[in-house]
Amino acid sequence: MSEIEIRALKKHYKGGVEALKTITLNIERGSFFALLGPNGAGKSTLVGIMTTLIRKDAGDIIIGGLDPEKETAAIQRYIGAASQENELDPAETPFNLLRFQGRLFGLHYAESRERAEELIIQFGLENEKHKKTASLSGGNKRRLHCALALVHRPRVLFLDEPTVGMDPLARETFWHVITSLNHKDGVTIMLTTQYLEEADRHASEMALIIDGTIHFQGTVQAFKQNVNAGDDASLEDNYLKYTKSLNNTKYINS
Ligand SMILES: Nc1ncnc2c1ncn2[C@@H]1O[C@H](COP(=O)(O)OP(=O)(O)OP(=O)(O)O)[C@@H](O)[C@H]1O
Ligand SMILES: [Mg+2]
C-alpha cells in the first residue's frame, strides 16, 4: 500500500532554477526510504513540498490519503519533519520546547510533560534538558530537532540530513530510536543524507535524484546490482561509480 504518491511534480524557483522536473515517485507504507543525490539535486525542495513548506508548480502529491495543499492541518498531524535548517527559540529550553510542541498538537498538560520527558531520555538530552537552546552544541540541536518532530507520534517521518554534526554515540542512539519506530511501530521513514553508509545500513528502498530528475527508484539492492561496482561494494561505491559515469559522459559530450 502506498504511503506517499507523487505524480509529475514540478517546481522552479524565481531566477529560473528548475529544481524539480516532472518527478514521479511511489513510497510504500512502513518502508525506510532514502532520497539520495548530490548537493543542489532537489532533495530538500521535494521534502519541503511534501511537508507543506514549499508550494509546488504542478503535479499531484498524496500522503496517507491526504493532499498537503488542501488538507494542510491534517497532514501536519500525520507527518513529522526535522528539516535541514530549522530555527530553535534561543531563549527556551529543550524541555519547554518539547512541552509546547505537545500542547500545540493537543496533548493535555500532564501528557505533554510525560512525552517531553520520554523524548529527552530517548535522545540522550538529559544534561541539556533545562539549558537554553542557544547554548546547545550543534549535534545536540540536531537531536532536539528530531525529538520535536516526534512529539505527536507521526506516521511518516521526514529526516533531512538528520545526523550532520552528531558524534558517533549520538548517531548510534539516534538510529536505534528511528529504526525501532520503523520496525516496531511501522512509521514510514523518508531520509535524505550524504552519509551513504547510513542509507546502506538502514534503508530498504531508495531514489536517486540528480538535477531535479529521478535517475533510479527501487531497492538499495537493485541499485547495487544495476550499477554493479563489485560483489561487496557499498552503496557509496555504487553511487560514486554511477555519478562519475554521468560526469564523464557530460565531459565527453561537451
Ligand atoms: N529558495 C530558493 N530560491 C532559489 N533557488 C533555490 C531555493 N532553494 C533551492 N534552490 C535551488 O534549487 C536547487 C535544488 O536545491 P535543494 O536545496 O532542493 O537541493 P538539495 O538536493 O537539498 O541539496 P543539498 O544536498 O545541498 O541539501 C538548487 O539549484 C538550489 O540552488
Ligand atoms: Mg538539502
Short mmCIF file of C-alpha atoms and ligand atoms in Angstrom, two decimals:
data_model
loop_
_atom_site.label_atom_id
_atom_site.label_comp_id
_atom_site.label_asym_id
_atom_site.label_seq_id
_atom_site.Cartn_x
_atom_site.Cartn_y
_atom_site.Cartn_z
CA MET A 1 0.00 0.00 0.00
CA SER A 2 1.31 3.43 -0.96
CA GLU A 3 2.03 5.95 1.79
CA ILE A 4 3.33 8.69 -0.50
CA GLU A 5 2.36 9.07 -4.14
CA ILE A 6 3.95 11.76 -6.27
CA ARG A 7 2.90 12.28 -9.88
CA ALA A 8 4.50 14.62 -12.43
CA LEU A 9 5.62 17.08 -9.75
CA LYS A 10 7.37 20.25 -10.92
CA LYS A 11 8.99 23.15 -9.12
CA HIS A 12 11.08 26.03 -10.36
CA TYR A 13 12.41 28.89 -8.25
CA LYS A 14 12.44 32.55 -9.15
CA GLY A 15 15.59 33.23 -11.10
CA GLY A 16 14.98 30.21 -13.31
CA VAL A 17 16.32 27.20 -11.39
CA GLU A 18 14.25 24.17 -12.34
CA ALA A 19 14.65 22.39 -9.01
CA LEU A 20 12.25 19.51 -9.82
CA LYS A 21 11.50 18.37 -13.37
CA THR A 22 8.43 16.10 -13.54
CA ILE A 23 9.09 13.87 -10.54
CA THR A 24 7.08 10.67 -10.12
CA LEU A 25 7.69 8.57 -7.01
CA ASN A 26 5.90 5.93 -5.01
CA ILE A 27 6.76 5.18 -1.38
CA GLU A 28 5.25 2.17 0.38
CA ARG A 29 3.71 2.44 3.83
CA GLY A 30 6.15 1.29 6.52
CA SER A 31 9.20 1.49 4.30
CA PHE A 32 12.52 3.08 5.14
CA PHE A 33 13.18 5.21 2.10
CA ALA A 34 16.40 7.08 1.29
CA LEU A 35 16.28 10.06 -1.06
CA LEU A 36 19.83 10.42 -2.34
CA GLY A 37 21.59 12.80 -4.68
CA PRO A 38 24.32 15.43 -4.92
CA ASN A 39 24.16 18.95 -3.44
CA GLY A 40 21.55 21.01 -5.22
CA ALA A 41 19.80 17.95 -6.72
CA GLY A 42 16.38 18.97 -5.38
CA LYS A 43 16.05 16.75 -2.30
CA SER A 44 15.17 19.48 0.20
CA THR A 45 12.81 21.06 -2.32
CA LEU A 46 10.96 17.76 -2.67
CA VAL A 47 10.87 17.24 1.10
CA GLY A 48 9.73 20.88 1.53
CA ILE A 49 6.78 20.30 -0.80
CA MET A 50 5.82 17.07 0.96
CA THR A 51 5.97 18.76 4.36
CA THR A 52 3.83 21.75 3.25
CA LEU A 53 6.66 24.31 3.50
CA ILE A 54 7.16 24.83 -0.24
CA ARG A 55 4.44 25.24 -2.86
CA LYS A 56 4.61 23.05 -5.97
CA ASP A 57 4.12 24.43 -9.51
CA ALA A 58 2.34 21.39 -10.95
CA GLY A 59 1.65 17.71 -10.32
CA ASP A 60 0.00 15.72 -7.54
CA ILE A 61 1.06 14.58 -4.10
CA ILE A 62 -0.90 12.35 -1.77
CA ILE A 63 0.42 11.35 1.67
CA GLY A 64 -1.60 8.93 3.77
CA GLY A 65 -4.56 9.68 1.50
CA LEU A 66 -4.23 13.45 2.17
CA ASP A 67 -3.37 16.33 -0.15
CA PRO A 68 -0.75 18.54 1.57
CA GLU A 69 -2.08 21.72 -0.10
CA LYS A 70 -5.75 21.12 0.60
CA GLU A 71 -5.59 19.26 3.91
CA THR A 72 -2.62 21.03 5.46
CA ALA A 73 -3.68 20.73 9.11
CA ALA A 74 -4.42 17.00 8.80
CA ILE A 75 -1.09 16.43 7.01
CA GLN A 76 0.78 18.31 9.73
CA ARG A 77 -0.64 15.88 12.30
CA TYR A 78 0.10 12.87 10.09
CA ILE A 79 3.75 13.69 9.37
CA GLY A 80 6.74 14.85 11.37
CA ALA A 81 9.70 16.68 9.91
CA ALA A 82 13.18 17.53 11.12
CA SER A 83 14.18 19.96 8.40
CA GLN A 84 17.72 20.89 7.40
CA GLU A 85 17.58 24.48 8.63
CA ASN A 86 15.03 24.79 11.42
CA GLU A 87 15.31 27.62 13.91
CA LEU A 88 15.05 26.94 17.63
CA ASP A 89 13.92 29.66 20.04
CA PRO A 90 17.33 30.52 21.60
CA ALA A 91 15.87 31.60 24.94
CA GLU A 92 13.87 28.39 25.52
CA THR A 93 14.97 25.03 26.91
CA PRO A 94 14.63 21.63 25.21
CA PHE A 95 12.15 20.51 27.87
CA ASN A 96 9.92 23.55 27.36
CA LEU A 97 10.05 23.40 23.56
CA LEU A 98 9.04 19.75 23.65
CA ARG A 99 6.18 20.53 26.05
CA PHE A 100 4.97 23.47 23.93
CA GLN A 101 5.05 21.27 20.84
CA GLY A 102 2.91 18.67 22.64
CA ARG A 103 0.44 21.34 23.73
CA LEU A 104 0.26 22.66 20.14
CA PHE A 105 -0.68 19.18 18.99
CA GLY A 106 -3.44 18.96 21.59
CA LEU A 107 -1.77 16.93 24.36
CA HIS A 108 -3.01 17.67 27.88
CA TYR A 109 -0.65 19.42 30.30
CA ALA A 110 0.49 16.22 32.07
CA GLU A 111 0.73 14.27 28.81
CA SER A 112 2.91 16.95 27.24
CA ARG A 113 5.32 16.78 30.22
CA GLU A 114 5.45 12.97 30.04
CA ARG A 115 6.07 12.98 26.30
CA ALA A 116 8.81 15.62 26.72
CA GLU A 117 10.49 13.54 29.46
CA GLU A 118 10.29 10.41 27.31
CA LEU A 119 11.89 12.10 24.27
CA ILE A 120 14.60 13.77 26.38
CA ILE A 121 15.64 10.31 27.57
CA GLN A 122 15.31 8.64 24.15
CA PHE A 123 17.56 11.23 22.54
CA GLY A 124 20.04 11.44 25.42
CA LEU A 125 19.36 15.10 26.20
CA GLU A 126 19.11 14.72 29.99
CA ASN A 127 22.02 17.10 30.66
CA GLU A 128 20.64 19.70 28.26
CA LYS A 129 17.03 19.47 29.40
CA HIS A 130 16.92 22.84 31.19
CA LYS A 131 19.65 24.72 29.29
CA LYS A 132 18.81 27.50 26.85
CA THR A 133 18.89 26.11 23.30
CA ALA A 134 21.32 28.91 22.29
CA SER A 135 23.94 27.18 24.45
CA LEU A 136 23.46 23.69 22.95
CA SER A 137 26.14 22.16 20.74
CA GLY A 138 25.35 21.61 17.04
CA GLY A 139 24.82 17.87 17.45
CA ASN A 140 22.52 18.33 20.44
CA LYS A 141 20.47 20.85 18.47
CA ARG A 142 20.03 18.19 15.76
CA ARG A 143 18.87 15.69 18.40
CA LEU A 144 16.35 18.21 19.70
CA HIS A 145 15.02 18.89 16.18
CA CYS A 146 14.43 15.18 15.71
CA ALA A 147 12.77 14.84 19.13
CA LEU A 148 10.48 17.81 18.30
CA ALA A 149 9.44 16.11 15.05
CA LEU A 150 8.28 13.06 17.02
CA VAL A 151 6.23 14.67 19.80
CA HIS A 152 2.86 13.95 18.15
CA ARG A 153 3.79 10.38 17.09
CA PRO A 154 3.66 10.95 13.33
CA ARG A 155 3.04 8.10 10.86
CA VAL A 156 5.56 9.45 8.37
CA LEU A 157 8.85 10.95 9.46
CA PHE A 158 10.93 13.19 7.20
CA LEU A 159 14.59 13.40 8.15
CA ASP A 160 16.63 15.86 6.05
CA GLU A 161 20.30 15.17 6.82
CA PRO A 162 19.48 14.42 10.47
CA THR A 163 22.85 13.26 11.74
CA VAL A 164 25.06 16.12 10.49
CA GLY A 165 27.30 17.09 13.41
CA MET A 166 26.25 14.24 15.71
CA ASP A 167 29.05 12.32 17.37
CA PRO A 168 29.26 8.54 16.77
CA LEU A 169 27.48 7.59 20.00
CA ALA A 170 24.70 10.12 19.33
CA ARG A 171 24.29 8.69 15.82
CA GLU A 172 24.06 5.16 17.14
CA THR A 173 21.42 6.18 19.71
CA PHE A 174 19.58 8.17 17.07
CA TRP A 175 19.40 5.27 14.60
CA HIS A 176 18.30 2.94 17.35
CA VAL A 177 15.30 5.22 18.05
CA ILE A 178 14.47 5.66 14.35
CA THR A 179 14.80 2.01 13.31
CA SER A 180 12.67 0.91 16.23
CA LEU A 181 9.95 3.42 15.17
CA ASN A 182 10.17 1.92 11.69
CA HIS A 183 10.26 -1.76 12.69
CA LYS A 184 8.01 -1.80 15.74
CA ASP A 185 5.53 0.99 15.04
CA GLY A 186 5.53 0.82 11.23
CA VAL A 187 6.38 4.52 10.84
CA THR A 188 7.40 5.32 7.26
CA ILE A 189 10.84 6.95 7.18
CA MET A 190 11.92 9.35 4.44
CA LEU A 191 15.63 10.08 4.86
CA THR A 192 17.89 12.37 2.90
CA THR A 193 21.56 12.06 3.71
CA GLN A 194 25.04 12.43 2.27
CA TYR A 195 26.28 9.74 4.68
CA LEU A 196 25.59 6.85 2.37
CA GLU A 197 26.67 4.22 4.88
CA GLU A 198 23.63 5.23 6.97
CA ALA A 199 21.31 4.73 4.00
CA ASP A 200 23.11 1.47 3.17
CA ARG A 201 22.62 0.16 6.69
CA HIS A 202 19.03 1.22 7.30
CA ALA A 203 17.12 1.91 4.09
CA SER A 204 15.45 -0.79 2.03
CA GLU A 205 14.16 1.48 -0.75
CA MET A 206 15.81 4.47 -2.38
CA ALA A 207 15.56 7.06 -5.11
CA LEU A 208 18.48 8.83 -6.72
CA ILE A 209 17.73 12.39 -7.78
CA ILE A 210 20.17 14.41 -9.87
CA ASP A 211 19.47 17.83 -11.36
CA GLY A 212 15.78 17.62 -10.47
CA THR A 213 15.32 14.26 -12.25
CA ILE A 214 14.84 10.79 -10.75
CA HIS A 215 17.61 8.54 -12.10
CA PHE A 216 16.67 5.45 -10.13
CA GLN A 217 13.90 4.23 -7.85
CA GLY A 218 13.82 0.78 -6.30
CA THR A 219 15.53 -1.27 -3.63
CA VAL A 220 19.05 -0.44 -2.49
CA GLN A 221 19.92 -3.99 -3.56
CA ALA A 222 18.61 -3.41 -7.10
CA PHE A 223 20.58 -0.15 -7.37
CA LYS A 224 23.78 -2.00 -6.45
CA GLN A 225 23.02 -4.76 -8.94
CA ASN A 226 22.27 -2.26 -11.73
CA VAL A 227 25.40 -0.19 -11.19
CA ASN A 228 27.48 -3.27 -10.41
CA ALA A 229 30.50 -1.72 -8.71
CA GLY A 230 31.51 -5.17 -7.41
CA ASP A 231 30.19 -8.01 -5.24
CA ASP A 232 30.99 -6.48 -1.86
CA ALA A 233 30.74 -2.87 -3.00
CA SER A 234 28.92 -0.49 -0.65
CA LEU A 235 26.09 1.81 -1.63
CA GLU A 236 28.65 4.64 -1.63
CA ASP A 237 30.93 2.75 -4.06
CA ASN A 238 27.98 2.21 -6.38
CA TYR A 239 26.77 5.81 -6.02
CA LEU A 240 30.26 7.09 -6.85
CA LYS A 241 30.57 4.81 -9.86
CA TYR A 242 27.19 5.94 -11.17
CA THR A 243 27.65 9.68 -10.61
CA LYS A 244 31.20 9.64 -12.02
CA SER A 245 29.97 7.90 -15.15
CA LEU A 246 27.45 10.74 -15.62
CA ASN A 247 30.16 13.39 -15.24
CA ASN A 248 32.37 11.59 -17.76
CA THR A 249 29.51 11.45 -20.26
CA LYS A 250 28.89 15.17 -19.81
CA TYR A 251 32.57 15.91 -20.30
CA ILE A 252 32.85 13.78 -23.45
CA ASN A 253 29.71 15.31 -24.97
CA SER A 254 30.55 18.92 -24.24
N1 LIG B 1 14.66 29.43 -2.15
C1 LIG B 1 15.33 29.16 -3.28
N2 LIG B 1 15.42 30.11 -4.26
C2 LIG B 1 16.07 29.84 -5.42
N3 LIG B 1 16.69 28.67 -5.68
C3 LIG B 1 16.63 27.71 -4.74
C4 LIG B 1 15.95 27.90 -3.49
N4 LIG B 1 16.08 26.77 -2.76
C5 LIG B 1 16.80 25.91 -3.51
N5 LIG B 1 17.13 26.47 -4.69
C6 LIG B 1 17.87 25.81 -5.79
O1 LIG B 1 17.14 24.66 -6.17
C7 LIG B 1 18.02 23.58 -6.44
C8 LIG B 1 17.69 22.43 -5.51
O2 LIG B 1 18.03 22.79 -4.18
P1 LIG B 1 17.74 21.84 -2.93
O3 LIG B 1 18.02 22.61 -1.71
O4 LIG B 1 16.40 21.23 -3.09
O5 LIG B 1 18.86 20.71 -3.15
P2 LIG B 1 19.34 19.52 -2.19
O6 LIG B 1 19.32 18.28 -3.04
O7 LIG B 1 18.57 19.51 -0.94
O8 LIG B 1 20.86 19.92 -1.91
P3 LIG B 1 21.80 19.67 -0.59
O9 LIG B 1 22.32 18.26 -0.70
O10 LIG B 1 22.90 20.64 -0.79
O11 LIG B 1 20.99 19.92 0.63
C9 LIG B 1 19.43 24.13 -6.27
O12 LIG B 1 19.87 24.56 -7.54
C10 LIG B 1 19.23 25.31 -5.34
O13 LIG B 1 20.23 26.28 -5.55
MG MG B 2 19.09 19.73 1.06
#
